[in-house]
Amino acid sequence: VVRAAGADALAALGAIEELALDNFGDPIEVTEPTEIIAAAATTELGDALSGVPASEGVAFGPAYRLRMPVIEPEEQTIADTGAERQRLRQAITAVIEQLRALRSELSQRAGAAEAGIFDAQVLMISDSDLIRAAEEAIELRRIDAATAWNLALRSVVTRYRALDDPYLARRADDVLDAGQRVLRYLINAPDDALIFAPPEPAILVANDLKPSDVARLPVDRVLGIVTAEGGATGHSAILARSLGIPAVTGIGAAATAIADGQRIALDGENGYVWLAPDDALIERLQTRRAAWQAQRSTVQKQAQSPAVTRDGSHVEIVANINLPGDVTLALANGAEGVGLFRTEFLYIHRESPPSEDE
């Protein structure tokens, strides 16, 4: 455990973390996967990197490196602070609509519970303290909305990451994800959706993935996910599991050595990544992948059968839904009815309340 205090505390911790990723220059000999160090491991399928098992399943194929553009707005001095505050408010409103649209889409792809992540993100960027901090920076420093929002956002993210609770600390990614959307809107950054779509089926390799990144992945072209950072409790990992995409996170600096098009393989159940799988290993992984896919298919089919206990008692299986479109997904997963219909969501995408008949 490393703690630091003082003006350079964050820089010191960052430098120490970089050393830890390299195991302080010593050979890595650990057997338990962690979120900090990716260990070399010998498995029944040969030498592999051991990371954090984030989403079960087996994948192999060419790597597709995801390079996210870094958004760092150039500070500008402004004269009309009122107009700049208004511009910030408009950006936040627009992004809230984006997040609600993402939520609706993901609800049909992965389920209402997982899509609720974006409800949390709406609350995060609507936070009065965050908005007030940005607006105060606009007024007091007379800087543009993008720079002011970025300063306020980074401050909140830093406080989250400093929390002792690992689960709460990981929420910094959600705040940054939603906040970066506002920043992109303010600087008129082009849509980056295309960078998430490999030209051919491939394994996505990235430093880390935000929840909204995972939400828009084309599942027909993303065979699996490998990231340098992240853990099994992050929302990105939760979404990957919901979408059925095998994933291994936390392999550290080894991720930077993976080249575009390089053939790699992963085991999301045990957290292994092979950087140079031979044909024999691929053949064995193919067998495991076929068994995994067959099991998923069997479970999907069994979901359509009545839920009856061994002593003959019937258990009604019902779904929670947020929008009428969720019924399709509920039926596909064997629901016999609706247990909870969150009617407040009927009010989101309209200017007036629905009538009694509606």
Tab-separated table of N, CA, C and O in Angstrom, residues 101-182:
chain	number	residue	atom	x	y	z
A	101	ALA	N	-30.311	8.196	-25.047
A	101	ALA	CA	-30.443	7.416	-26.279
A	101	ALA	C	-29.591	6.148	-26.197
A	101	ALA	O	-30.023	5.063	-26.612
A	102	LEU	N	-28.379	6.279	-25.665
A	102	LEU	CA	-27.518	5.113	-25.468
A	102	LEU	C	-28.194	4.119	-24.538
A	102	LEU	O	-28.131	2.902	-24.746
A	103	ARG	N	-28.818	4.653	-23.491
A	103	ARG	CA	-29.474	3.792	-22.518
A	103	ARG	C	-30.587	2.983	-23.164
A	103	ARG	O	-30.723	1.783	-22.924
A	104	SER	N	-31.385	3.642	-23.997
A	104	SER	CA	-32.494	2.966	-24.675
A	104	SER	C	-31.972	1.867	-25.604
A	104	SER	O	-32.501	0.756	-25.623
A	105	GLU	N	-30.901	2.180	-26.356
A	105	GLU	CA	-30.338	1.205	-27.286
A	105	GLU	C	-29.759	0.012	-26.543
A	105	GLU	O	-29.998	-1.147	-26.891
A	106	LEU	N	-28.988	0.287	-25.476
A	106	LEU	CA	-28.335	-0.794	-24.741
A	106	LEU	C	-29.346	-1.634	-23.983
A	106	LEU	O	-29.153	-2.841	-23.798
A	107	SER	N	-30.438	-1.019	-23.566
A	107	SER	CA	-31.467	-1.753	-22.846
A	107	SER	C	-31.994	-2.909	-23.685
A	107	SER	O	-32.276	-3.987	-23.179
A	108	GLN	N	-32.101	-2.688	-25.007
A	108	GLN	CA	-32.596	-3.730	-25.890
A	108	GLN	C	-31.520	-4.746	-26.235
A	108	GLN	O	-31.818	-5.897	-26.546
A	109	ARG	N	-30.237	-4.337	-26.168
A	109	ARG	CA	-29.144	-5.253	-26.515
A	109	ARG	C	-28.708	-6.110	-25.331
A	109	ARG	O	-28.377	-7.283	-25.494
A	110	ALA	N	-28.683	-5.502	-24.128
A	110	ALA	CA	-28.081	-6.202	-22.992
A	110	ALA	C	-28.998	-6.305	-21.785
A	110	ALA	O	-28.742	-7.118	-20.906
A	111	GLY	N	-30.031	-5.495	-21.707
A	111	GLY	CA	-30.924	-5.577	-20.565
A	111	GLY	C	-31.015	-4.260	-19.815
A	111	GLY	O	-30.124	-3.417	-19.875
A	112	ALA	N	-32.109	-4.104	-19.093
A	112	ALA	CA	-32.386	-2.835	-18.425
A	112	ALA	C	-31.410	-2.540	-17.298
A	112	ALA	O	-31.003	-1.396	-17.100
A	113	ALA	N	-31.020	-3.567	-16.542
A	113	ALA	CA	-30.132	-3.326	-15.397
A	113	ALA	C	-28.794	-2.763	-15.854
A	113	ALA	O	-28.262	-1.807	-15.284
A	114	GLU	N	-28.220	-3.383	-16.907
A	114	GLU	CA	-26.928	-2.919	-17.393
A	114	GLU	C	-27.029	-1.521	-17.995
A	114	GLU	O	-26.149	-0.684	-17.837
A	115	ALA	N	-28.126	-1.261	-18.694
A	115	ALA	CA	-28.315	0.049	-19.319
A	115	ALA	C	-28.461	1.147	-18.280
A	115	ALA	O	-28.235	2.324	-18.569
A	116	GLY	N	-28.824	0.782	-17.057
A	116	GLY	CA	-28.965	1.763	-15.990
A	116	GLY	C	-27.684	2.493	-15.663
A	116	GLY	O	-27.709	3.530	-14.981
A	117	ILE	N	-26.546	1.984	-16.143
A	117	ILE	CA	-25.273	2.670	-15.961
A	117	ILE	C	-25.366	4.095	-16.470
A	117	ILE	O	-24.812	5.030	-15.882
A	118	PHE	N	-26.100	4.286	-17.566
A	118	PHE	CA	-26.165	5.613	-18.166
A	118	PHE	C	-27.090	6.542	-17.381
A	118	PHE	O	-26.966	7.759	-17.476
A	119	ASP	N	-28.016	5.987	-16.600
A	119	ASP	CA	-28.781	6.820	-15.685
A	119	ASP	C	-27.839	7.437	-14.652
A	119	ASP	O	-27.956	8.619	-14.304
A	120	ALA	N	-26.902	6.618	-14.170
A	120	ALA	CA	-25.925	7.115	-13.195
A	120	ALA	C	-25.060	8.206	-13.806
A	120	ALA	O	-24.745	9.211	-13.160
A	121	GLN	N	-24.679	8.036	-15.075
A	121	GLN	CA	-23.847	9.033	-15.725
A	121	GLN	C	-24.598	10.353	-15.908
A	121	GLN	O	-23.999	11.435	-15.811
A	122	VAL	N	-25.897	10.271	-16.174
A	122	VAL	CA	-26.703	11.497	-16.270
A	122	VAL	C	-26.646	12.255	-14.946
A	122	VAL	O	-26.478	13.478	-14.909
A	123	LEU	N	-26.771	11.514	-13.840
A	123	LEU	CA	-26.708	12.154	-12.528
A	123	LEU	C	-25.329	12.771	-12.281
A	123	LEU	O	-25.217	13.847	-11.684
A	124	MET	N	-24.291	12.088	-12.758
A	124	MET	CA	-22.931	12.578	-12.520
A	124	MET	C	-22.675	13.921	-13.193
A	124	MET	O	-22.120	14.838	-12.585
A	125	ILE	N	-23.060	14.059	-14.454
A	125	ILE	CA	-22.775	15.320	-15.146
A	125	ILE	C	-23.817	16.388	-14.812
A	125	ILE	O	-23.637	17.556	-15.167
A	126	SER	N	-24.900	15.984	-14.141
A	126	SER	CA	-25.901	16.957	-13.691
A	126	SER	C	-25.602	17.451	-12.284
A	126	SER	O	-26.333	18.291	-11.754
A	127	ASP	N	-24.545	16.930	-11.678
A	127	ASP	CA	-24.207	17.252	-10.293
A	127	ASP	C	-23.999	18.754	-10.126
A	127	ASP	O	-23.209	19.383	-10.845
A	128	SER	N	-24.708	19.332	-9.177
A	128	SER	CA	-24.664	20.790	-8.993
A	128	SER	C	-23.277	21.280	-8.594
A	128	SER	O	-22.846	22.365	-9.009
A	129	ASP	N	-22.544	20.490	-7.800
A	129	ASP	CA	-21.200	20.902	-7.386
A	129	ASP	C	-20.249	20.957	-8.583
A	129	ASP	O	-19.425	21.873	-8.695
A	130	LEU	N	-20.356	19.969	-9.459
A	130	LEU	CA	-19.497	19.940	-10.642
A	130	LEU	C	-19.793	21.130	-11.553
A	130	LEU	O	-18.877	21.826	-12.012
A	131	ILE	N	-21.065	21.374	-11.807
A	131	ILE	CA	-21.453	22.488	-12.689
A	131	ILE	C	-21.059	23.824	-12.058
A	131	ILE	O	-20.549	24.720	-12.741
A	132	ARG	N	-21.273	23.936	-10.739
A	132	ARG	CA	-20.931	25.187	-10.054
A	132	ARG	C	-19.427	25.456	-10.139
A	132	ARG	O	-19.011	26.595	-10.371
A	133	ALA	N	-18.620	24.420	-9.982
A	133	ALA	CA	-17.170	24.595	-10.047
A	133	ALA	C	-16.741	25.086	-11.432
A	133	ALA	O	-15.872	25.954	-11.556
A	134	ALA	N	-17.361	24.529	-12.473
A	134	ALA	CA	-17.024	24.953	-13.832
A	134	ALA	C	-17.475	26.395	-14.079
A	134	ALA	O	-16.734	27.198	-14.671
A	135	GLU	N	-18.678	26.724	-13.617
A	135	GLU	CA	-19.175	28.084	-13.832
A	135	GLU	C	-18.376	29.117	-13.045
A	135	GLU	O	-18.149	30.242	-13.520
A	136	GLU	N	-17.921	28.741	-11.855
A	136	GLU	CA	-17.082	29.658	-11.082
A	136	GLU	C	-15.751	29.898	-11.780
A	136	GLU	O	-15.221	31.015	-11.771
A	137	ALA	N	-15.217	28.845	-12.402
A	137	ALA	CA	-13.960	29.010	-13.138
A	137	ALA	C	-14.147	29.944	-14.327
A	137	ALA	O	-13.282	30.765	-14.644
A	138	ILE	N	-15.301	29.846	-14.987
A	138	ILE	CA	-15.597	30.748	-16.107
A	138	ILE	C	-15.640	32.198	-15.626
A	138	ILE	O	-15.050	33.099	-16.236
A	139	GLU	N	-16.340	32.421	-14.506
A	139	GLU	CA	-16.515	33.781	-13.992
A	139	GLU	C	-15.227	34.355	-13.407
A	139	GLU	O	-14.827	35.480	-13.717
A	140	LEU	N	-14.566	33.582	-12.553
A	140	LEU	CA	-13.414	34.105	-11.824
A	140	LEU	C	-12.158	34.187	-12.691
A	140	LEU	O	-11.372	35.136	-12.569
A	141	ARG	N	-11.975	33.194	-13.561
A	141	ARG	CA	-10.757	33.177	-14.374
A	141	ARG	C	-10.989	33.684	-15.795
A	141	ARG	O	-10.049	33.837	-16.560
A	142	ARG	N	-12.296	33.879	-16.125
A	142	ARG	CA	-12.690	34.360	-17.449
A	142	ARG	C	-12.089	33.471	-18.549
A	142	ARG	O	-11.455	33.942	-19.492
A	143	ILE	N	-12.321	32.183	-18.378
A	143	ILE	CA	-11.833	31.201	-19.359
A	143	ILE	C	-13.020	30.560	-20.057
A	143	ILE	O	-14.164	30.645	-19.601
A	144	ASP	N	-12.740	29.908	-21.172
A	144	ASP	CA	-13.796	29.291	-21.975
A	144	ASP	C	-14.422	28.102	-21.257
A	144	ASP	O	-13.836	27.520	-20.336
A	145	ALA	N	-15.626	27.742	-21.690
A	145	ALA	CA	-16.398	26.681	-21.036
A	145	ALA	C	-15.686	25.335	-21.080
A	145	ALA	O	-15.714	24.575	-20.102
A	146	ALA	N	-15.037	25.001	-22.202
A	146	ALA	CA	-14.374	23.698	-22.324
A	146	ALA	C	-13.242	23.562	-21.308
A	146	ALA	O	-13.109	22.534	-20.636
A	147	THR	N	-12.416	24.608	-21.176
A	147	THR	CA	-11.304	24.558	-20.222
A	147	THR	C	-11.823	24.504	-18.794
A	147	THR	O	-11.329	23.729	-17.968
A	148	ALA	N	-12.846	25.308	-18.498
A	148	ALA	CA	-13.410	25.331	-17.149
A	148	ALA	C	-14.023	23.981	-16.784
A	148	ALA	O	-13.838	23.469	-15.676
A	149	TRP	N	-14.764	23.390	-17.719
A	149	TRP	CA	-15.375	22.075	-17.470
A	149	TRP	C	-14.299	21.016	-17.276
A	149	TRP	O	-14.409	20.176	-16.390
A	150	ASN	N	-13.237	21.063	-18.079
A	150	ASN	CA	-12.162	20.083	-17.966
A	150	ASN	C	-11.489	20.174	-16.596
A	150	ASN	O	-11.181	19.151	-15.975
A	151	LEU	N	-11.256	21.387	-16.092
A	151	LEU	CA	-10.641	21.568	-14.772
A	151	LEU	C	-11.530	21.001	-13.673
A	151	LEU	O	-11.061	20.280	-12.790
A	152	ALA	N	-12.820	21.306	-13.738
A	152	ALA	CA	-13.750	20.815	-12.723
A	152	ALA	C	-13.878	19.300	-12.787
A	152	ALA	O	-13.923	18.610	-11.760
A	153	LEU	N	-13.941	18.773	-14.006
A	153	LEU	CA	-14.074	17.327	-14.195
A	153	LEU	C	-12.864	16.585	-13.649
A	153	LEU	O	-12.999	15.582	-12.933
A	154	ARG	N	-11.662	17.057	-13.976
A	154	ARG	CA	-10.444	16.392	-13.508
A	154	ARG	C	-10.361	16.393	-11.993
A	154	ARG	O	-9.864	15.435	-11.382
A	155	SER	N	-10.839	17.452	-11.372
A	155	SER	CA	-10.824	17.517	-9.914
A	155	SER	C	-11.711	16.435	-9.302
A	155	SER	O	-11.322	15.751	-8.348
A	156	VAL	N	-12.913	16.259	-9.877
A	156	VAL	CA	-13.831	15.232	-9.374
A	156	VAL	C	-13.248	13.839	-9.599
A	156	VAL	O	-13.290	12.975	-8.714
A	157	VAL	N	-12.681	13.605	-10.786
A	157	VAL	CA	-12.101	12.304	-11.108
A	157	VAL	C	-10.959	11.976	-10.149
A	157	VAL	O	-10.827	10.840	-9.665
A	158	THR	N	-10.122	12.966	-9.846
A	158	THR	CA	-9.003	12.760	-8.920
A	158	THR	C	-9.509	12.362	-7.543
A	158	THR	O	-8.946	11.466	-6.897
A	159	ARG	N	-10.577	13.004	-7.086
A	159	ARG	CA	-11.118	12.665	-5.758
A	159	ARG	C	-11.676	11.244	-5.738
A	159	ARG	O	-11.519	10.517	-4.753
A	160	TYR	N	-12.344	10.834	-6.806
A	160	TYR	CA	-12.852	9.463	-6.877
A	160	TYR	C	-11.704	8.458	-6.805
A	160	TYR	O	-11.760	7.467	-6.078
A	161	ARG	N	-10.670	8.699	-7.595
A	161	ARG	CA	-9.554	7.741	-7.661
A	161	ARG	C	-8.764	7.664	-6.355
A	161	ARG	O	-8.048	6.697	-6.120
A	162	ALA	N	-8.911	8.675	-5.511
A	162	ALA	CA	-8.204	8.672	-4.232
A	162	ALA	C	-8.953	7.914	-3.142
A	162	ALA	O	-8.430	7.723	-2.043
A	163	LEU	N	-10.186	7.454	-3.443
A	163	LEU	CA	-10.982	6.746	-2.442
A	163	LEU	C	-10.366	5.388	-2.113
A	163	LEU	O	-9.775	4.727	-2.968
A	164	ASP	N	-10.494	4.972	-0.851
A	164	ASP	CA	-9.924	3.690	-0.425
A	164	ASP	C	-10.710	2.505	-0.965
A	164	ASP	O	-10.158	1.428	-1.157
A	165	ASP	N	-12.001	2.672	-1.188
A	165	ASP	CA	-12.841	1.581	-1.676
A	165	ASP	C	-12.579	1.378	-3.172
A	165	ASP	O	-12.864	2.264	-3.980
A	166	PRO	N	-12.028	0.209	-3.582
A	166	PRO	CA	-11.700	-0.013	-5.001
A	166	PRO	C	-12.907	0.119	-5.915
A	166	PRO	O	-12.793	0.641	-7.027
A	167	TYR	N	-14.077	-0.347	-5.455
A	167	TYR	CA	-15.266	-0.277	-6.307
A	167	TYR	C	-15.648	1.175	-6.563
A	167	TYR	O	-15.922	1.570	-7.699
A	168	LEU	N	-15.670	1.984	-5.506
A	168	LEU	CA	-16.021	3.394	-5.675
A	168	LEU	C	-14.950	4.128	-6.480
A	168	LEU	O	-15.274	5.024	-7.269
A	169	ALA	N	-13.693	3.747	-6.294
A	169	ALA	CA	-12.617	4.398	-7.049
A	169	ALA	C	-12.781	4.160	-8.546
A	169	ALA	O	-12.458	5.029	-9.366
A	170	ARG	N	-13.302	2.987	-8.916
A	170	ARG	CA	-13.501	2.677	-10.334
A	170	ARG	C	-14.606	3.539	-10.949
A	170	ARG	O	-14.705	3.647	-12.163
A	171	ARG	N	-15.445	4.157	-10.114
A	171	ARG	CA	-16.491	5.021	-10.658
A	171	ARG	C	-15.917	6.280	-11.294
A	171	ARG	O	-16.605	7.010	-11.990
A	172	ALA	N	-14.637	6.538	-11.044
A	172	ALA	CA	-13.969	7.660	-11.702
A	172	ALA	C	-14.061	7.507	-13.217
A	172	ALA	O	-14.181	8.500	-13.951
A	173	ASP	N	-14.020	6.268	-13.711
A	173	ASP	CA	-14.113	6.024	-15.153
A	173	ASP	C	-15.467	6.465	-15.696
A	173	ASP	O	-15.560	6.990	-16.809
A	174	ASP	N	-16.525	6.243	-14.913
A	174	ASP	CA	-17.861	6.641	-15.352
A	174	ASP	C	-17.980	8.164	-15.412
A	174	ASP	O	-18.573	8.717	-16.342
A	175	VAL	N	-17.434	8.836	-14.385
A	175	VAL	CA	-17.472	10.299	-14.373
A	175	VAL	C	-16.698	10.851	-15.568
A	175	VAL	O	-17.158	11.747	-16.286
A	176	LEU	N	-15.498	10.287	-15.804
A	176	LEU	CA	-14.667	10.758	-16.913
A	176	LEU	C	-15.335	10.487	-18.258
A	176	LEU	O	-15.291	11.325	-19.171
A	177	ASP	N	-15.952	9.327	-18.375
A	177	ASP	CA	-16.633	8.951	-19.613
A	177	ASP	C	-17.710	9.973	-19.970
A	177	ASP	O	-17.733	10.535	-21.068
A	178	ALA	N	-18.619	10.233	-19.024
A	178	ALA	CA	-19.707	11.182	-19.281
A	178	ALA	C	-19.169	12.595	-19.450
A	178	ALA	O	-19.623	13.347	-20.320
A	179	GLY	N	-18.201	12.959	-18.623
A	179	GLY	CA	-17.641	14.303	-18.694
A	179	GLY	C	-16.920	14.582	-19.999
A	179	GLY	O	-16.984	15.703	-20.536
A	180	GLN	N	-16.241	13.572	-20.537
A	180	GLN	CA	-15.543	13.743	-21.806
A	180	GLN	C	-16.530	13.972	-22.950
A	180	GLN	O	-16.221	14.652	-23.923
A	181	ARG	N	-17.726	13.420	-22.823
A	181	ARG	CA	-18.749	13.652	-23.839
A	181	ARG	C	-19.119	15.139	-23.886
A	181	ARG	O	-19.289	15.718	-24.970
A	182	VAL	N	-19.249	15.739	-22.715
A	182	VAL	CA	-19.541	17.174	-22.669
A	182	VAL	C	-18.403	17.961	-23.299
A	182	VAL	O	-18.619	18.912	-24.063
